[in-house]
Amino acid sequence: PTPAVVPDTETHLVDEMKRVLTNERRSAQFEFGIEIQTNPDSMPIDDGTAVWNSPLKVVLATITIPAQEFGSSENIDFGEELSFTPWRTLREHEPLGSLNLARRQTYVDSSMTRHELTNTLRQEPNLADFNLLTLTRFYDSFSKGDYRGMQACLHPEVEFEDIGFKLRGKEVAAMWHMIVADGIQVTFRDLTADARKGNAHWECDYEFRLKPDSKGHPVHNKVVADFEFEGGLIRRHKDICDFWNWFEQAMGLKGNAAHLFDFLEGKLESLLKRDVPLDVDQRVRSKVKETAGELIAAFIKQHPEYRESRVAR
């Protein structure tokens, strides 16, 4: 919606984008279409001041800009290196008219001059560039405790899975909010991305508590993350870590005892050459997932912005 009053400032367009996309967490949509010329006299090609009012209007696509933190230094630098020209098109779609002919050389000269001044290579970005930028923004926000910055990198139908959670959509956004709110120290390295997938290594330190008033156990976890992207956003995310290493740290003596029972069960099965129906590993993993489901359900209940979500177990 158009604001009631448009401020007369040099940055009012940027300020409005921040208000809608960042502060209010709303997406912006535009219909992209064409008007077909039906009368050359009233719809001239070379007169940019003439308003066309064609009876033939065709909407070709709807462009959606998702809610996001777009003012980061990485985004600004990336934007400074971009160029735009209506002549970047197929031959059969080349622009017509004297105005577009003038734009052709002017836009190229402007782009070349700007890239010379900033000492940057003039080349076209690709999906890998966008995906790596998203991945970098995601972990940079994580390391700063900025859960909203993390959420801005997520596809609306994002899916997430690790040793405890299997979530999608707003549930994933709620999970990152909960994790950051509990206090966590994060470092990351080896971020890679291509046109479809990405990877990262990250480590974290935090205190694990089964309940808010229970004793916390310090945890240091090492994680390998796999990603799939869609539209420059994270569509699927899977975190992989050493389950028993994490469980022993999180649960203390109880975790050590459970791991010992799992180890002994494996040795017994190896000795007897048959399955021993204790299923310690499966039972522990199921309990971890059950507890994680209860935690995220309780968090969503406390935060109205996530209440439309259904917790997946």
CSV table of C-alpha atoms in Angstrom, one decimal:
chain,number,residue,atom,x,y,z
A,1,PRO,CA,0.0,0.0,0.0
A,2,THR,CA,1.1,3.5,-0.8
A,3,PRO,CA,1.9,5.6,2.3
A,4,ALA,CA,-0.4,8.4,3.1
A,5,VAL,CA,2.5,10.9,3.0
A,6,VAL,CA,5.7,10.4,1.1
A,7,PRO,CA,8.6,12.1,2.9
A,8,ASP,CA,10.5,14.7,0.9
A,9,THR,CA,14.0,13.2,1.6
A,10,GLU,CA,16.8,11.8,-0.6
A,11,THR,CA,16.4,8.4,1.0
A,12,HIS,CA,12.6,8.1,1.2
A,13,LEU,CA,12.6,5.1,-1.2
A,14,VAL,CA,15.2,3.2,0.9
A,15,ASP,CA,13.4,4.2,4.1
A,16,GLU,CA,10.1,2.9,2.8
A,17,MET,CA,11.7,-0.4,1.7
A,18,LYS,CA,13.1,-0.8,5.2
A,19,ARG,CA,9.8,0.0,6.8
A,20,VAL,CA,7.9,-2.7,4.8
A,21,LEU,CA,10.5,-5.4,4.2
A,22,THR,CA,12.5,-5.2,7.4
A,23,ASN,CA,10.5,-3.5,10.2
A,24,GLU,CA,7.1,-4.8,9.3
A,25,ARG,CA,8.4,-8.1,7.8
A,26,ARG,CA,6.0,-7.8,4.9
A,27,SER,CA,6.7,-8.8,1.3
A,28,ALA,CA,6.2,-6.5,-1.7
A,29,GLN,CA,4.5,-7.6,-4.9
A,30,PHE,CA,4.5,-6.0,-8.4
A,31,GLU,CA,2.5,-7.0,-11.5
A,32,PHE,CA,4.9,-7.1,-14.5
A,33,GLY,CA,3.1,-6.7,-17.8
A,34,ILE,CA,2.7,-5.0,-21.1
A,35,GLU,CA,0.4,-2.7,-22.9
A,36,ILE,CA,-0.2,-3.5,-26.6
A,37,GLN,CA,-0.1,-0.6,-29.0
A,38,THR,CA,-3.4,-0.4,-30.8
A,39,ASN,CA,-3.1,3.2,-32.1
A,40,PRO,CA,0.3,4.5,-33.3
A,41,ASP,CA,-0.9,8.2,-33.1
A,42,SER,CA,-2.2,8.2,-29.5
A,43,MET,CA,0.4,5.6,-28.4
A,44,PRO,CA,3.7,6.9,-29.9
A,45,ILE,CA,6.9,4.9,-29.3
A,46,ASP,CA,9.3,7.9,-29.4
A,47,ASP,CA,7.3,10.3,-27.1
A,48,GLY,CA,7.9,9.3,-23.5
A,49,THR,CA,5.5,12.0,-22.2
A,50,ALA,CA,2.4,10.4,-23.9
A,51,VAL,CA,0.3,8.2,-21.5
A,52,TRP,CA,-0.8,5.0,-23.1
A,53,ASN,CA,-4.3,3.7,-22.3
A,54,SER,CA,-4.4,0.5,-24.3
A,55,PRO,CA,-7.4,-1.7,-24.0
A,56,LEU,CA,-5.1,-4.7,-24.4
A,57,LYS,CA,-3.1,-5.2,-21.2
A,58,VAL,CA,-1.3,-8.5,-20.4
A,59,VAL,CA,0.1,-9.4,-17.0
A,60,LEU,CA,3.2,-11.6,-17.7
A,61,ALA,CA,4.3,-12.3,-14.1
A,62,THR,CA,4.0,-11.3,-10.5
A,63,ILE,CA,7.3,-10.3,-8.9
A,64,THR,CA,7.6,-10.9,-5.1
A,65,ILE,CA,10.3,-9.4,-3.0
A,66,PRO,CA,10.3,-11.3,0.3
A,67,ALA,CA,10.7,-9.6,3.7
A,68,GLN,CA,14.4,-9.3,4.3
A,69,GLU,CA,17.4,-7.4,5.8
A,70,PHE,CA,18.6,-5.8,2.6
A,71,GLY,CA,20.8,-3.0,4.0
A,72,SER,CA,23.8,-5.1,5.0
A,73,SER,CA,27.2,-4.1,3.8
A,74,GLU,CA,27.4,-7.3,1.7
A,75,ASN,CA,24.2,-6.4,-0.1
A,76,ILE,CA,25.2,-2.8,-0.7
A,77,ASP,CA,28.6,-3.8,-2.1
A,78,PHE,CA,26.9,-6.4,-4.3
A,79,GLY,CA,24.4,-3.8,-5.6
A,80,GLU,CA,27.1,-1.4,-6.4
A,81,GLU,CA,28.6,-3.9,-8.8
A,82,LEU,CA,25.4,-4.5,-10.6
A,83,SER,CA,24.4,-2.9,-13.9
A,84,PHE,CA,21.0,-2.6,-15.6
A,85,THR,CA,20.1,-2.1,-19.3
A,86,PRO,CA,16.9,-2.9,-21.2
A,87,TRP,CA,19.2,-4.1,-24.0
A,88,ARG,CA,20.2,-7.2,-22.1
A,89,THR,CA,17.6,-9.3,-23.9
A,90,LEU,CA,16.9,-11.6,-26.8
A,91,ARG,CA,17.2,-10.1,-30.3
A,92,GLU,CA,13.4,-10.5,-30.9
A,93,HIS,CA,12.7,-8.6,-27.7
A,94,GLU,CA,15.1,-5.6,-28.3
A,95,PRO,CA,13.6,-2.2,-27.3
A,96,LEU,CA,12.2,0.1,-29.9
A,97,GLY,CA,12.3,3.9,-30.3
A,98,SER,CA,14.8,6.7,-30.0
A,99,LEU,CA,14.6,6.8,-26.2
A,100,ASN,CA,15.8,3.3,-25.9
A,101,LEU,CA,18.5,3.8,-28.5
A,102,ALA,CA,19.8,6.7,-26.4
A,103,ARG,CA,19.7,4.5,-23.2
A,104,ARG,CA,21.7,1.7,-24.9
A,105,GLN,CA,25.0,3.5,-25.0
A,106,THR,CA,24.4,5.8,-22.0
A,107,TYR,CA,23.8,2.8,-19.6
A,108,VAL,CA,26.9,1.0,-20.8
A,109,ASP,CA,29.1,4.1,-20.5
A,110,SER,CA,27.7,4.7,-17.0
A,111,SER,CA,28.3,1.1,-15.9
A,112,MET,CA,31.9,1.1,-17.3
A,113,THR,CA,32.8,4.4,-15.6
A,114,ARG,CA,31.3,3.3,-12.2
A,115,HIS,CA,33.2,0.0,-12.3
A,116,GLU,CA,36.4,1.7,-13.2
A,117,LEU,CA,36.0,4.1,-10.3
A,118,THR,CA,35.3,1.3,-7.8
A,119,ASN,CA,38.0,-0.9,-9.3
A,120,THR,CA,35.6,-3.9,-9.7
A,121,LEU,CA,35.3,-6.4,-12.6
A,122,ARG,CA,32.3,-5.8,-14.8
A,123,GLN,CA,30.6,-9.2,-15.1
A,124,GLU,CA,27.2,-10.7,-14.7
A,125,PRO,CA,26.3,-12.4,-11.4
A,126,ASN,CA,24.9,-15.9,-11.4
A,127,LEU,CA,22.7,-18.0,-9.0
A,128,ALA,CA,25.8,-19.2,-7.1
A,129,ASP,CA,26.7,-15.5,-6.3
A,130,PHE,CA,23.2,-14.9,-4.9
A,131,ASN,CA,23.1,-18.1,-2.9
A,132,LEU,CA,26.5,-17.5,-1.4
A,133,LEU,CA,25.5,-14.0,-0.4
A,134,THR,CA,22.4,-15.5,1.3
A,135,LEU,CA,24.4,-18.1,3.1
A,136,THR,CA,26.9,-15.5,4.3
A,137,ARG,CA,24.1,-13.2,5.5
A,138,PHE,CA,22.5,-16.2,7.3
A,139,TYR,CA,25.6,-17.1,9.3
A,140,ASP,CA,26.7,-13.6,9.9
A,141,SER,CA,23.3,-12.8,11.4
A,142,PHE,CA,23.5,-16.0,13.5
A,143,SER,CA,26.9,-15.0,14.9
A,144,LYS,CA,25.5,-11.6,15.8
A,145,GLY,CA,22.4,-13.0,17.5
A,146,ASP,CA,20.2,-11.4,14.8
A,147,TYR,CA,17.4,-14.0,14.4
A,148,ARG,CA,15.4,-11.6,12.1
A,149,GLY,CA,18.4,-11.4,9.7
A,150,MET,CA,18.4,-15.2,9.7
A,151,GLN,CA,14.7,-15.4,9.0
A,152,ALA,CA,15.1,-13.1,6.1
A,153,CYS,CA,17.2,-15.7,4.4
A,154,LEU,CA,14.6,-18.4,4.6
A,155,HIS,CA,12.1,-19.5,1.9
A,156,PRO,CA,8.5,-19.3,3.1
A,157,GLU,CA,8.3,-23.1,2.7
A,158,VAL,CA,11.7,-23.8,4.1
A,159,GLU,CA,12.3,-27.3,5.6
A,160,PHE,CA,14.8,-27.9,8.4
A,161,GLU,CA,16.1,-31.1,10.0
A,162,ASP,CA,18.7,-32.0,12.6
A,163,ILE,CA,19.0,-34.5,15.5
A,164,GLY,CA,16.0,-33.0,17.3
A,165,PHE,CA,13.9,-31.1,14.9
A,166,LYS,CA,12.0,-31.7,11.7
A,167,LEU,CA,10.2,-28.5,10.9
A,168,ARG,CA,9.0,-26.3,8.0
A,169,GLY,CA,7.8,-22.8,7.2
A,170,LYS,CA,7.2,-20.6,10.3
A,171,GLU,CA,8.3,-23.4,12.6
A,172,VAL,CA,11.8,-23.0,11.3
A,173,ALA,CA,11.7,-19.2,11.9
A,174,ALA,CA,10.4,-19.8,15.4
A,175,MET,CA,13.2,-22.3,16.1
A,176,TRP,CA,16.0,-19.9,15.2
A,177,HIS,CA,14.3,-17.2,17.3
A,178,MET,CA,14.2,-19.6,20.2
A,179,ILE,CA,17.9,-20.7,19.8
A,180,VAL,CA,19.2,-17.1,19.6
A,181,ALA,CA,17.0,-16.0,22.5
A,182,ASP,CA,18.5,-18.7,24.7
A,183,GLY,CA,22.0,-17.3,24.2
A,184,ILE,CA,24.5,-19.0,21.8
A,185,GLN,CA,28.0,-18.2,20.6
A,186,VAL,CA,28.6,-19.1,16.9
A,187,THR,CA,31.5,-19.3,14.6
A,188,PHE,CA,31.4,-20.4,11.0
A,189,ARG,CA,33.8,-21.3,8.1
A,190,ASP,CA,34.0,-22.9,4.7
A,191,LEU,CA,30.8,-21.5,3.1
A,192,THR,CA,30.3,-22.8,-0.4
A,193,ALA,CA,27.3,-22.5,-2.8
A,194,ASP,CA,26.5,-23.2,-6.4
A,195,ALA,CA,23.3,-22.6,-8.4
A,196,ARG,CA,21.3,-25.2,-6.3
A,197,LYS,CA,23.1,-26.3,-3.2
A,198,GLY,CA,25.5,-25.1,-0.5
A,199,ASN,CA,27.5,-26.3,2.5
A,200,ALA,CA,28.9,-24.8,5.7
A,201,HIS,CA,30.8,-25.8,8.8
A,202,TRP,CA,29.8,-24.1,12.1
A,203,GLU,CA,30.5,-24.5,15.8
A,204,CYS,CA,28.6,-23.2,18.8
A,205,ASP,CA,28.8,-22.9,22.6
A,206,TYR,CA,25.8,-22.7,24.8
A,207,GLU,CA,24.2,-24.1,28.0
A,208,PHE,CA,21.6,-26.8,27.5
A,209,ARG,CA,18.6,-27.0,29.9
A,210,LEU,CA,15.7,-29.4,29.7
A,211,LYS,CA,13.6,-26.8,31.7
A,212,PRO,CA,14.1,-23.1,32.3
A,213,ASP,CA,14.8,-23.7,36.0
A,214,SER,CA,17.0,-26.8,35.6
A,215,LYS,CA,20.8,-26.9,35.8
A,216,GLY,CA,22.5,-26.1,32.6
A,217,HIS,CA,25.2,-28.2,31.0
A,218,PRO,CA,27.8,-26.5,28.8
A,219,VAL,CA,27.8,-27.8,25.2
A,220,HIS,CA,30.3,-27.3,22.4
A,221,ASN,CA,28.9,-28.7,19.1
A,222,LYS,CA,30.5,-29.0,15.7
A,223,VAL,CA,28.0,-29.0,12.8
A,224,VAL,CA,28.2,-29.7,9.1
A,225,ALA,CA,25.3,-28.0,7.2
A,226,ASP,CA,23.8,-28.9,3.8
A,227,PHE,CA,21.5,-26.5,2.0
A,228,GLU,CA,19.3,-26.3,-1.0
A,229,PHE,CA,18.2,-22.9,-2.5
A,230,GLU,CA,15.2,-21.6,-4.3
A,231,GLY,CA,14.9,-18.1,-5.6
A,232,GLY,CA,18.1,-17.1,-3.7
A,233,LEU,CA,16.6,-18.2,-0.4
A,234,ILE,CA,17.2,-21.3,1.8
A,235,ARG,CA,14.6,-23.9,0.8
A,236,ARG,CA,16.1,-26.9,2.7
A,237,HIS,CA,18.6,-27.0,5.5
A,238,LYS,CA,20.0,-30.1,7.3
A,239,ASP,CA,22.4,-29.9,10.2
A,240,ILE,CA,24.6,-33.0,10.9
A,241,CYS,CA,26.6,-33.6,14.1
A,242,ASP,CA,27.9,-36.4,16.3
A,243,PHE,CA,24.7,-37.3,18.2
A,244,TRP,CA,26.3,-39.0,21.2
A,245,ASN,CA,28.9,-36.4,21.6
A,246,TRP,CA,26.2,-33.8,21.8
A,247,PHE,CA,24.0,-35.9,24.1
A,248,GLU,CA,26.7,-36.6,26.6
A,249,GLN,CA,27.5,-32.9,26.9
A,250,ALA,CA,23.8,-31.9,27.1
A,251,MET,CA,22.8,-34.5,29.6
A,252,GLY,CA,25.9,-34.9,31.8
A,253,LEU,CA,26.1,-38.2,33.7
A,254,LYS,CA,22.8,-39.4,32.3
A,255,GLY,CA,24.1,-38.9,28.8
A,256,ASN,CA,27.3,-40.8,29.6
A,257,ALA,CA,25.3,-43.7,31.1
A,258,ALA,CA,23.0,-43.9,28.1
A,259,HIS,CA,26.0,-43.9,25.7
A,260,LEU,CA,27.6,-46.7,27.7
A,261,PHE,CA,24.4,-48.8,27.5
A,262,ASP,CA,24.3,-48.2,23.7
A,263,PHE,CA,28.0,-49.3,23.4
A,264,LEU,CA,27.4,-52.4,25.5
A,265,GLU,CA,24.3,-53.3,23.4
A,266,GLY,CA,26.4,-53.1,20.3
A,267,LYS,CA,29.1,-55.3,21.8
A,268,LEU,CA,26.5,-57.8,22.9
A,269,GLU,CA,24.9,-58.0,19.5
A,270,SER,CA,28.3,-58.5,17.9
A,271,LEU,CA,29.0,-61.3,20.3
A,272,LEU,CA,25.7,-63.1,20.0
A,273,LYS,CA,25.4,-62.4,16.2
A,274,ARG,CA,21.8,-61.3,16.6
A,275,ASP,CA,19.7,-58.2,17.5
A,276,VAL,CA,19.3,-57.3,21.2
A,277,PRO,CA,15.9,-55.6,21.6
A,278,LEU,CA,17.0,-52.9,23.9
A,279,ASP,CA,17.2,-50.3,21.1
A,280,VAL,CA,19.0,-47.8,23.3
A,281,ASP,CA,20.1,-45.6,20.4
A,282,GLN,CA,16.6,-45.5,18.9
A,283,ARG,CA,14.9,-44.8,22.2
A,284,VAL,CA,17.2,-42.0,23.1
A,285,ARG,CA,16.9,-40.3,19.7
A,286,SER,CA,13.1,-40.6,19.8
A,287,LYS,CA,13.1,-39.0,23.3
A,288,VAL,CA,15.3,-36.1,22.1
A,289,LYS,CA,12.9,-35.4,19.2
A,290,GLU,CA,9.9,-35.6,21.5
A,291,THR,CA,11.5,-33.1,23.9
A,292,ALA,CA,12.6,-30.8,21.0
A,293,GLY,CA,9.0,-30.9,19.7
A,294,GLU,CA,7.7,-29.9,23.1
A,295,LEU,CA,10.1,-27.0,23.4
A,296,ILE,CA,9.3,-25.5,20.0
A,297,ALA,CA,5.6,-26.0,20.6
A,298,ALA,CA,5.8,-24.1,23.9
A,299,PHE,CA,7.8,-21.3,22.3
A,300,ILE,CA,5.3,-20.9,19.5
A,301,LYS,CA,2.5,-20.7,22.0
A,302,GLN,CA,4.3,-17.8,23.7
A,303,HIS,CA,4.9,-15.9,20.4
A,304,PRO,CA,1.7,-15.0,18.4
A,305,GLU,CA,3.7,-14.4,15.2
A,306,TYR,CA,4.4,-18.1,14.9
A,307,ARG,CA,1.0,-19.5,16.2
A,308,GLU,CA,-0.2,-20.4,12.7
A,309,SER,CA,2.5,-23.1,12.5
A,310,ARG,CA,1.9,-26.7,13.2
A,311,VAL,CA,4.8,-28.5,14.9
A,312,ALA,CA,6.1,-31.5,13.0
A,313,ARG,CA,7.4,-34.3,15.1
